[in-house]
Coordinates of C-alpha atoms and ligand atoms in Angstrom, one line a residue:
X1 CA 27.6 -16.4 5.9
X2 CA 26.6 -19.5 5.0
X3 CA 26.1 -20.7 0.7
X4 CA 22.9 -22.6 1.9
X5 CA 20.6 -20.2 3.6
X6 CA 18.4 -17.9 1.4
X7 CA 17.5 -13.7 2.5
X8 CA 20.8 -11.6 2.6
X9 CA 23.2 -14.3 2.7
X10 CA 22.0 -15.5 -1.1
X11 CA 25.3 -14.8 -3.5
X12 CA 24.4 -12.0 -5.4
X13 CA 24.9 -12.8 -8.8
X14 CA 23.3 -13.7 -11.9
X15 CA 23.5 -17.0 -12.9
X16 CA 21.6 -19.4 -15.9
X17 CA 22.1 -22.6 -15.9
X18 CA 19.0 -24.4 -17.6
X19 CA 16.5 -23.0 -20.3
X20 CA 14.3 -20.8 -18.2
X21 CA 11.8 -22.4 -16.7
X22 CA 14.2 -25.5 -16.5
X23 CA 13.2 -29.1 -16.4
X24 CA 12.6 -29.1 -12.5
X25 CA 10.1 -26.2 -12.7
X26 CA 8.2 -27.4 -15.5
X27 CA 8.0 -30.6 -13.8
X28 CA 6.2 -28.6 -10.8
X29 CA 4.5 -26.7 -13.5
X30 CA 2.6 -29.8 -14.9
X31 CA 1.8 -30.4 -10.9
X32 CA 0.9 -26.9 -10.2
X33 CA -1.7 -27.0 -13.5
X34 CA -3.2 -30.3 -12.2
X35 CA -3.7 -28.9 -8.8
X36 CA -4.1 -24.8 -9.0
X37 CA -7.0 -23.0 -9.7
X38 CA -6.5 -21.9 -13.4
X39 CA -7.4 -18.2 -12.7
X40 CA -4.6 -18.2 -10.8
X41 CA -1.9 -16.8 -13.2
X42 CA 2.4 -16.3 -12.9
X43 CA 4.4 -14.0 -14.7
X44 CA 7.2 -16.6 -15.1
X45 CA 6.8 -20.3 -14.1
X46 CA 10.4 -21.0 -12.1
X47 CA 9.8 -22.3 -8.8
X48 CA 11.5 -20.2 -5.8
X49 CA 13.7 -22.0 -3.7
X50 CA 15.1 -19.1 -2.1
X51 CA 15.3 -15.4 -2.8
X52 CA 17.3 -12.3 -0.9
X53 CA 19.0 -9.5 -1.8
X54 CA 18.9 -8.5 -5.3
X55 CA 18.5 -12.3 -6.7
X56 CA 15.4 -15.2 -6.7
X57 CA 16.8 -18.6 -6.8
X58 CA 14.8 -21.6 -8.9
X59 CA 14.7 -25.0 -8.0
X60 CA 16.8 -25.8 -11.2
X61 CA 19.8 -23.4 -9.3
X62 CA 19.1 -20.2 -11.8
X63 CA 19.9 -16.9 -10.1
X64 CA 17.7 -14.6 -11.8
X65 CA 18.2 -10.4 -11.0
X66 CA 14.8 -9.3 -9.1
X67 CA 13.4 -6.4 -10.8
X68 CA 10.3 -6.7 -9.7
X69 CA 10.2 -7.1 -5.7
X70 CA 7.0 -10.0 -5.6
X71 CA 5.4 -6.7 -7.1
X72 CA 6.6 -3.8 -4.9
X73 CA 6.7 -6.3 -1.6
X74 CA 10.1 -6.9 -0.6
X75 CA 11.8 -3.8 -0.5
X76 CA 13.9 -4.2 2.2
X77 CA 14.8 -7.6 0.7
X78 CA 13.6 -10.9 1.3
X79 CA 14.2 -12.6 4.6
X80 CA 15.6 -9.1 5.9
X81 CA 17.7 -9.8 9.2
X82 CA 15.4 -7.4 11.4
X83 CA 12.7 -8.7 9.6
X84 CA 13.1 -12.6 10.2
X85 CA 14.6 -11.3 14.0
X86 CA 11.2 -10.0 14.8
X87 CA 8.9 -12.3 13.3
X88 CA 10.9 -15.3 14.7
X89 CA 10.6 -14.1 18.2
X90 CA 7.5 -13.0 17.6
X91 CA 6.1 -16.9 16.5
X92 CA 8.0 -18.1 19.2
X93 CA 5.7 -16.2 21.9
X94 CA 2.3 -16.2 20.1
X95 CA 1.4 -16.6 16.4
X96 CA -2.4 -15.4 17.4
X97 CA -5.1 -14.0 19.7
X98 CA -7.2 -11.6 17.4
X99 CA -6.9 -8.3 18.1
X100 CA -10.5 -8.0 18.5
X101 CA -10.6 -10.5 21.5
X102 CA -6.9 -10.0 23.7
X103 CA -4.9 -7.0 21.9
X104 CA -1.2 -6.8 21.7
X105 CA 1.5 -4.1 21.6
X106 CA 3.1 -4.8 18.2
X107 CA 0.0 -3.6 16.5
X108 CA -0.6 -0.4 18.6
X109 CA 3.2 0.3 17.6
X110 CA 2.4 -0.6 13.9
X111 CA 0.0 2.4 14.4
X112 CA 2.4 4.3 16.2
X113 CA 4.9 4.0 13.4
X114 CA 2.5 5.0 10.7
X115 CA 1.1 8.5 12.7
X116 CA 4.6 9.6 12.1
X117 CA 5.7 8.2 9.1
X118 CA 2.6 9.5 7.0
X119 CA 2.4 13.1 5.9
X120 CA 0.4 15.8 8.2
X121 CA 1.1 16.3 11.9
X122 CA -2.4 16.5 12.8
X123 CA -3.6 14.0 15.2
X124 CA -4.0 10.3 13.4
X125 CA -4.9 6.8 13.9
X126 CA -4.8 3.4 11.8
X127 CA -6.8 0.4 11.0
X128 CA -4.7 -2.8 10.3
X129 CA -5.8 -5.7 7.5
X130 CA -4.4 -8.2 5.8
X131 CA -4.0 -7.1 1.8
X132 CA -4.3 -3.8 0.0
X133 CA -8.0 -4.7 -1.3
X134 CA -8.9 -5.2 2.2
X135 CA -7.3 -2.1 3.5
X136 CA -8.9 -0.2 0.2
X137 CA -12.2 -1.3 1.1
X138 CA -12.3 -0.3 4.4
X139 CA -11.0 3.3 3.7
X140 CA -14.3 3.4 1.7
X141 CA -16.6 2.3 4.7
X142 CA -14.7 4.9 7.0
X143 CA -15.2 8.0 4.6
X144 CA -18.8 6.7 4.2
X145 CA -19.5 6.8 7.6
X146 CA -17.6 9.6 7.9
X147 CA -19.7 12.0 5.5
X148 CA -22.4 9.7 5.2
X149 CA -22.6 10.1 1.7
X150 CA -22.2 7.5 -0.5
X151 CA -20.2 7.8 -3.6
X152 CA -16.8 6.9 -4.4
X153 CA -14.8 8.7 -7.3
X154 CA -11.9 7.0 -8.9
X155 CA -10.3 7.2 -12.2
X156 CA -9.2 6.3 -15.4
X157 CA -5.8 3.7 -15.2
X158 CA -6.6 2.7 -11.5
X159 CA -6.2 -0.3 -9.9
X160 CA -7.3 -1.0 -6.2
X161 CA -7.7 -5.3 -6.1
X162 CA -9.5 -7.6 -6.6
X163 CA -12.4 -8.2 -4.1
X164 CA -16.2 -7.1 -5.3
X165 CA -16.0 -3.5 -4.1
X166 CA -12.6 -3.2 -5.3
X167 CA -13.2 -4.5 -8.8
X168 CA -15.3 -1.7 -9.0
X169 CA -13.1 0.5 -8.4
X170 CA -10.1 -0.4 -10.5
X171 CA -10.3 0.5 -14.2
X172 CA -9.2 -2.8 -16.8
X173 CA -11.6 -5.3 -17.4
X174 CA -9.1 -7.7 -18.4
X175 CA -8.2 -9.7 -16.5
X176 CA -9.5 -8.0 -13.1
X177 CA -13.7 -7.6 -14.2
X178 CA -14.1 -9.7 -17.1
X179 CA -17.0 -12.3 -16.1
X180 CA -17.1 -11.5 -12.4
X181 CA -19.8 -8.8 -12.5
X182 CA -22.2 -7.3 -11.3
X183 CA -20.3 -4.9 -9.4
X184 CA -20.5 -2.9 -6.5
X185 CA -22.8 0.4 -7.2
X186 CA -22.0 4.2 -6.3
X187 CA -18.4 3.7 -8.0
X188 CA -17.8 7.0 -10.7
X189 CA -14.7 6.8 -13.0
X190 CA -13.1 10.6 -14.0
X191 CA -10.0 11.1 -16.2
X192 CA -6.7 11.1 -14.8
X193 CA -3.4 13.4 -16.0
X194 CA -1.8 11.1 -18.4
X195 CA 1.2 13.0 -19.6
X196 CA 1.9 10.9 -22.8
X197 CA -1.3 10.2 -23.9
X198 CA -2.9 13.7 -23.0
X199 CA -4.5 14.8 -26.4
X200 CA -3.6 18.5 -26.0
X201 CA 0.1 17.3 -25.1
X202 CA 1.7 16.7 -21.6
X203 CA 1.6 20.9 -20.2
X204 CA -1.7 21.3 -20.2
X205 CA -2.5 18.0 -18.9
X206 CA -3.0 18.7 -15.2
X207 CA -4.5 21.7 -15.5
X208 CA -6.9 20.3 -18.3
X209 CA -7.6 16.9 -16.7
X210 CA -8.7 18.0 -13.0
X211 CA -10.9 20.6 -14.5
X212 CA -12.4 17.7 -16.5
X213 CA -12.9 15.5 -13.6
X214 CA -14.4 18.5 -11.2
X215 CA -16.7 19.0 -14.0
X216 CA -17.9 15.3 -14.1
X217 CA -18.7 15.3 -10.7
X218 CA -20.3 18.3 -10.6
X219 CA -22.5 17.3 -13.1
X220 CA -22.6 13.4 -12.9
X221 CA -22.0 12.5 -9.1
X222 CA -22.9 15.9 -7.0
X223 CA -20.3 16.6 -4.4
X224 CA -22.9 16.7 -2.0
X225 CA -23.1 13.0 -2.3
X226 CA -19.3 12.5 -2.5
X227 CA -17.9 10.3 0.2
X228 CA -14.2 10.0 -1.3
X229 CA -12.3 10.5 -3.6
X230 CA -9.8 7.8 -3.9
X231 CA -6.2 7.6 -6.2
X232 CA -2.8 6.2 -6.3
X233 CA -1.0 9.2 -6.6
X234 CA 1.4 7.3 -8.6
X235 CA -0.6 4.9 -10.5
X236 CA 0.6 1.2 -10.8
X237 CA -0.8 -1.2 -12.2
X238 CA -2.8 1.5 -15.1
X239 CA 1.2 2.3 -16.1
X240 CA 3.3 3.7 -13.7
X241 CA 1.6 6.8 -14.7
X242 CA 2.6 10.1 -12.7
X243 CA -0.2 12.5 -13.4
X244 CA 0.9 15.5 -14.4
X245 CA 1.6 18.2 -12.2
X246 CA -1.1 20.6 -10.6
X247 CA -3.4 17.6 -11.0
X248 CA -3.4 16.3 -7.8
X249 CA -3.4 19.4 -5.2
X250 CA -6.6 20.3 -7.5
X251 CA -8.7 17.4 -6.9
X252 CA -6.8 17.0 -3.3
X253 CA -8.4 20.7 -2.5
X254 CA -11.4 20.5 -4.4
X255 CA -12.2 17.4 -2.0
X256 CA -11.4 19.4 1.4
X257 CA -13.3 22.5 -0.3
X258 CA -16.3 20.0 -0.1
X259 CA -16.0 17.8 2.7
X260 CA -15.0 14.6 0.6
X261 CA -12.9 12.6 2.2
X262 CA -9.2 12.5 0.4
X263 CA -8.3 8.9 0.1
X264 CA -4.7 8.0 -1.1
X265 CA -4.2 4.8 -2.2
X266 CA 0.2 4.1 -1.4
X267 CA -0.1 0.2 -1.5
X268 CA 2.5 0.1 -4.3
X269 CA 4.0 3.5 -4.2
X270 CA 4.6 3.7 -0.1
X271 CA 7.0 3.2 2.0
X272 CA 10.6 4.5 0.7
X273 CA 9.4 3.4 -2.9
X274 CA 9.4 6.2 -4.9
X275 CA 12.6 8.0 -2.5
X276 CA 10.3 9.1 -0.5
X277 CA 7.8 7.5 2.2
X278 CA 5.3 8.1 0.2
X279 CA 4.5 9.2 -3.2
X280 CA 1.7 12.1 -2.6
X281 CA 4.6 13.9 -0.3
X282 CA 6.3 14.8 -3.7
X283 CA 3.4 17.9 -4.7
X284 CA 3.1 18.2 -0.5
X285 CA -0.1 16.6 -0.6
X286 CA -1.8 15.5 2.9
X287 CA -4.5 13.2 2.5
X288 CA -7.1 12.2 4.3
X289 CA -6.3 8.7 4.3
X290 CA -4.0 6.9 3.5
X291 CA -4.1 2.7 2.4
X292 CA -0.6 1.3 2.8
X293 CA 0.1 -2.9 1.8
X294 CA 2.8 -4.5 -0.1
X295 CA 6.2 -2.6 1.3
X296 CA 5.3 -2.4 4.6
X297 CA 6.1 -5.9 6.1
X298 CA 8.8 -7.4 4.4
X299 CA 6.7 -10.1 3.1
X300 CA 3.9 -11.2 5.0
X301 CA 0.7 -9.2 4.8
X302 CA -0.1 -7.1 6.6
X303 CA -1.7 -3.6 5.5
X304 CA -3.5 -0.4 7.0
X305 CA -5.5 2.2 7.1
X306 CA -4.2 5.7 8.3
X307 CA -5.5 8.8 8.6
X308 CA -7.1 11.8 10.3
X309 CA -8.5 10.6 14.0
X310 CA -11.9 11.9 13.7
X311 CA -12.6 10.2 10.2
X312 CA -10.9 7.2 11.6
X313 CA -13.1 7.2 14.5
X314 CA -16.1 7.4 12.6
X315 CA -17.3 4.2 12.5
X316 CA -19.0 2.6 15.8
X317 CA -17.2 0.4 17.5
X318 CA -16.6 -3.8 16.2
X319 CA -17.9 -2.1 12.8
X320 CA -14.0 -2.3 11.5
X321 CA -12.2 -5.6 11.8
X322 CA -11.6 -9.3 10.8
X323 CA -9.9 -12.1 12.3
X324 CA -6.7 -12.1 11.0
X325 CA -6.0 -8.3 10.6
X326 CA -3.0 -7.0 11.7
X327 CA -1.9 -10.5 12.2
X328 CA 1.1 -10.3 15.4
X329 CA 3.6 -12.2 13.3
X330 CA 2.9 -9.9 10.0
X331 CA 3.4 -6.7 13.0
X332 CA 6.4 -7.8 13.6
X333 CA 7.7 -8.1 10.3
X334 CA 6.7 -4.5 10.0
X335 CA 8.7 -3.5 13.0
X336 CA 11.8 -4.8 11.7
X337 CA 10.8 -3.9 7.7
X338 CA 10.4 -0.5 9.4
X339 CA 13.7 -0.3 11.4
X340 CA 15.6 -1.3 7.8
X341 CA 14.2 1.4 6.2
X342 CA 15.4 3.7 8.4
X343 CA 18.3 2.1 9.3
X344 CA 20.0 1.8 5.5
X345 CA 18.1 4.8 4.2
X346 CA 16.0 3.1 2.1
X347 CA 14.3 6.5 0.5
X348 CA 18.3 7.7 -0.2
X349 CA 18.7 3.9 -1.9
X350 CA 15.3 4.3 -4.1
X351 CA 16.5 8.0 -5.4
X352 CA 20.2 6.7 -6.2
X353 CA 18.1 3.5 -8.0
X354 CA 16.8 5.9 -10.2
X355 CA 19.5 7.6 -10.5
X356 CA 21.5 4.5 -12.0
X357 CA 18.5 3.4 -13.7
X358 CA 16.8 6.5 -15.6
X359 CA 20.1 7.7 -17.6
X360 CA 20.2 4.3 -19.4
X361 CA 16.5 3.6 -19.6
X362 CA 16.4 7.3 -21.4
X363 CA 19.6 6.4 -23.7
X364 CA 18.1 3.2 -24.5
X365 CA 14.4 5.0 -25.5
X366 CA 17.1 7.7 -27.7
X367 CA 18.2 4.1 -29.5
X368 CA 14.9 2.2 -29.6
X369 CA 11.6 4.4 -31.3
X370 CA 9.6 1.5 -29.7
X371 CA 10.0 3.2 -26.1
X372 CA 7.3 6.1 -25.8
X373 CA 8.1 7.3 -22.8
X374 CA 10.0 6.8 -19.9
X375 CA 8.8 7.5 -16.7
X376 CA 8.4 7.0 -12.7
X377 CA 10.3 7.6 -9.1
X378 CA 12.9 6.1 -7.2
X379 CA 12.8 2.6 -7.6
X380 CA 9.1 2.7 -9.2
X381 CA 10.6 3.2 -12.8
X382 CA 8.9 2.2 -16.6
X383 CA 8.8 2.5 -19.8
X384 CA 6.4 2.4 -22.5
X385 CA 6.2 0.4 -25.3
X386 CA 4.8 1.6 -28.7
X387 CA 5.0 0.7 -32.7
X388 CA 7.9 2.9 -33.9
X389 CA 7.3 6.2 -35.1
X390 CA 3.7 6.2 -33.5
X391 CA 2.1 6.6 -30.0
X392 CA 0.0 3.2 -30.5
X393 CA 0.6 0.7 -27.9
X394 CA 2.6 -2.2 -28.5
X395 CA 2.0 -5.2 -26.1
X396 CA 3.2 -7.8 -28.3
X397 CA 6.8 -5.9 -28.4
X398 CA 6.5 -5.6 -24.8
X399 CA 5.8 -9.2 -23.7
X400 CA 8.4 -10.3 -26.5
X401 CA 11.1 -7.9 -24.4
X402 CA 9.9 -9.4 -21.2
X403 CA 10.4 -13.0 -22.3
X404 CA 14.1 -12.0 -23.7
X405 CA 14.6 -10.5 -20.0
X406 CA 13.6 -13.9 -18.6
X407 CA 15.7 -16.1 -20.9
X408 CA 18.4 -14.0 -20.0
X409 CA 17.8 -14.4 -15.9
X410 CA 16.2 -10.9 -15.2
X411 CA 13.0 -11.0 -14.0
X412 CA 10.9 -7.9 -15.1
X413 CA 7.3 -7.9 -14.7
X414 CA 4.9 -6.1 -17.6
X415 CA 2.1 -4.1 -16.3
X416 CA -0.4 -0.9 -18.1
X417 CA -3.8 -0.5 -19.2
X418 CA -2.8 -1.4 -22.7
X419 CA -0.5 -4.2 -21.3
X420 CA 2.4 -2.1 -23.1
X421 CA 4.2 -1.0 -20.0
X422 CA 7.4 -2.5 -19.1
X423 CA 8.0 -1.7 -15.0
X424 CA 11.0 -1.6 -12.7
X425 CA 10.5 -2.7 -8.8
X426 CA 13.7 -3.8 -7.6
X427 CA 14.1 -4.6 -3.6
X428 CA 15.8 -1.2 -2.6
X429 CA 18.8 -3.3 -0.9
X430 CA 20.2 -4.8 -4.5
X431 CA 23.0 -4.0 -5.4
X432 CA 24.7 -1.7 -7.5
X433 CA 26.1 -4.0 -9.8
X434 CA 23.4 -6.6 -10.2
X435 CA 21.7 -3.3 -11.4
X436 CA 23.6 -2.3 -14.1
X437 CA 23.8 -6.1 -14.9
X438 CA 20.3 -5.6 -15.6
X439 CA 20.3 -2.8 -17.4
X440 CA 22.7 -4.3 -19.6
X441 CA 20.2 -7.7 -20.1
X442 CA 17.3 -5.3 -20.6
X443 CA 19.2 -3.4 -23.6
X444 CA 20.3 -7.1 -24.9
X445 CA 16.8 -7.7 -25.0
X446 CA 15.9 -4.2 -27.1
X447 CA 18.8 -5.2 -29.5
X448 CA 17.4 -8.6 -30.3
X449 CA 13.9 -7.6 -30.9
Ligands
LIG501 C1 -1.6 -4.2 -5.2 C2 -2.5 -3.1 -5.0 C3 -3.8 -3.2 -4.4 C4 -4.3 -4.5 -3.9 O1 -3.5 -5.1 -2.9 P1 -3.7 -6.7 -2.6 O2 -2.8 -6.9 -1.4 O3 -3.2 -7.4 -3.8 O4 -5.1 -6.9 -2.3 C5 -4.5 -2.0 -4.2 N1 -4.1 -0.8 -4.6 C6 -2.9 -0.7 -5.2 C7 -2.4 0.7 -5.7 C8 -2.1 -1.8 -5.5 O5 -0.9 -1.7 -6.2

């Protein structure tokens, strides 16, 4: 083990040593603002030098305690030993060819590996991209060729990226719509099971909210016309929201009671995530298809398209594709990001993360009246942040708890519809004590408010 080299060899502690950002990053900051598109935002300006484990490294030699993973991304770590093993002998062979013109075996076994790691054991084949929005937009152009119908439903709180078609399908205008219009047509938004905000209170709520979005596409959309219906089955970016229970084997059966293609959307939730491989296992739900992103390489992008063979086979041949997707050195990243999961037990790690984490996230909301509710799976934890002794959101609270977190050297990222959502993604490999060290920062941060 060497004190220099970044990945699992890192030292796994937190350390501050500067104001955060220090005087290097802001240095690189007043670069990075001469040179970088302004639309292109950061949660926290510190400059990475190296990152692995449960810690990021600046360039001013702060160790700050990951909680948030590069959103969801590195859960096996960064620079994961099978992961860097793979890719590096991977770049050392061939960095290219385009699937489309000379094929290789690492994406065929990406494929492979995702026919048994989804749920179903009916026959299945994948589609390989580059980013979730990519992968999200080409579940849509399957299912549409599939049924040849053309609407897509989607719903309230959820997020799918940030290309045209995508835009319209994700929920907040700001920051992800606002001035980029017009948007992509045949896009219909229906509630979702909110538990905590649900205004006949959180048992009813599944029930209640699938009947409610049934009925608005019965009467808005036609089913008839329905080509998918597409959610994250644990919503991200709209909250960390788990809709209630009942809700999702509703809509998932109303769609097969139809013919509408069941799309899931697991780009943050999947692989090992939420304890599980994927989120929609929890209810036993087997969709259609499947988009996967973020966990699945380690790092580089890579992400796909699963599902049943004959939807996947729907469209005609060279009508799925791009130059880049399923990249050979981003295949092999998956390999080994795949092998680690499996190899440390990465769902077992997730559930004992929440495990650790939800006892003192629900002591701290018994302390704090400013935390709604707390909520999530595995290591896909958050909690909600309101005025005291009310249900309205409070984002300035939040993003004042979030900058404590950073002064302090643990970096959580913010996240919700109302911005009021304070979320927990920590690589699944950190460890046990840099957790609680956490934990203990966060509830620093609550007592200083
Ligand atoms: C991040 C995300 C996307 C978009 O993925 P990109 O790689 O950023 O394009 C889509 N869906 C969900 C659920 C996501 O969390």
């Amino acid at each position: 083990m060497t004190a220099t080299a970044g990945g699992p060899s890192l030292p796994q502690e937190r350390r501050v040593v500067t104001d955060i950002p220090g005087p290097r990053s802001r240095e690189l900051q007043a670069r990075r603002t001469a040179a970088v598109a302004g639309g292109v935002g950061s949660v926290l300006p510190v400059f990475t030098t190296r990152a692995g484990g449960g810690v990021v490294e600046d360039v001013d030699g702060n160790r700050l305690i990951d909680f948030g993973s590069g959103i969801a991304v590195t859960s096996v770590g960064n620079s994961a030993e099978a992961v860097v093993r793979r890719a590096s002998a991977q770049l050392a062979e061939f960095t290219h060819s385009c699937f489309m013109v000379t094929p290789y075996e690492g994406y065929v076994e990406v494929c492979e590996r995702l026919a048994e790691l989804t749920p179903g054991d009916h026959a299945k084949k994948s589609a390989l991209f580059n980013s979730g929005a990519e992968a999200v937009e080409n579940a849509v152009k399957i299912a549409r060729a599939y049924t040849r119908r053309q609407a897509v439903v989607v719903f309230d709180h959820g997020y799918h990226g940030r290309t045209n078609l995508t835009m319209a399908l994700t929920a907040k205008n700001m920051p992800y719509k606002h001035s980029f219009g017009p948007f992509a047509p045949e896009v219909y938004r229906a509630p979702v099971a909110y538990p905590y905000r649900w205004p006949t209170g959180p048992e009813r709520c599944g029930e209640e909210a699938a009947a409610q979005a049934i009925d608005m596409i019965e009467k808005q959309v036609g089913a008839e016309n329905t080509a998918a219906i597409l959610i994250e089955p644990l919503l991200g970016e709209g909250g960390f929201i788990e809709p209630a229970k009942g809700f999702l084997p509703r809509i998932a059966e109303y769609a097969r009671e139809n013919g509408i293609v069941f799309v899931a959307d697991e780009i943050q939730s999947g692989f090992c995530r939420t304890g599980q491989w994927f989120a929609c296992e929890d209810e036993g739900i087997v969709p259609d298809l499947i988009t996967t992103a973020k966990g699945i390489a380690g790092g580089l992008p890579l992400s796909a398209v699963t599902g049943r063979a004959e939807i996947m086979d729907a469209a005609h041949s060279g009508g799925l594709g791009g130059t880049y997707g399923g990249n050979p050195v981003a295949c092999a990243a998956a390999l080994g990001a795949i092998e680690t999961m499996h190899e440390l037990d990465l769902n077992a790690r997730a559930r004992r993360i929440e495990e650790i984490m939800k006892p003192r996230l629900r002591a701290l909301a018994e302390k704090y009246e400013a935390i709604g509710d707390v909520r999530g799976r595995g290591a896909m934890l958050a909690v909600e942040i309101v005025r005291p002794g009310t249900t309205e959101p409070a984002p300035d609270i939040t993003a004042a708890v979030a900058k404590a977190c950073h002064a302090e050297g643990l970096l959580v990222l913010t996240t919700g519809t109302y911005g009021n959502v304070i979320r927990f993604l920590p690589p699944l490999v950190i460890g046990e004590d840099l957790l609680e060290e956490g934990l203990s920062v966060l509830e620093g941060a609550f007592a200083g408010l």
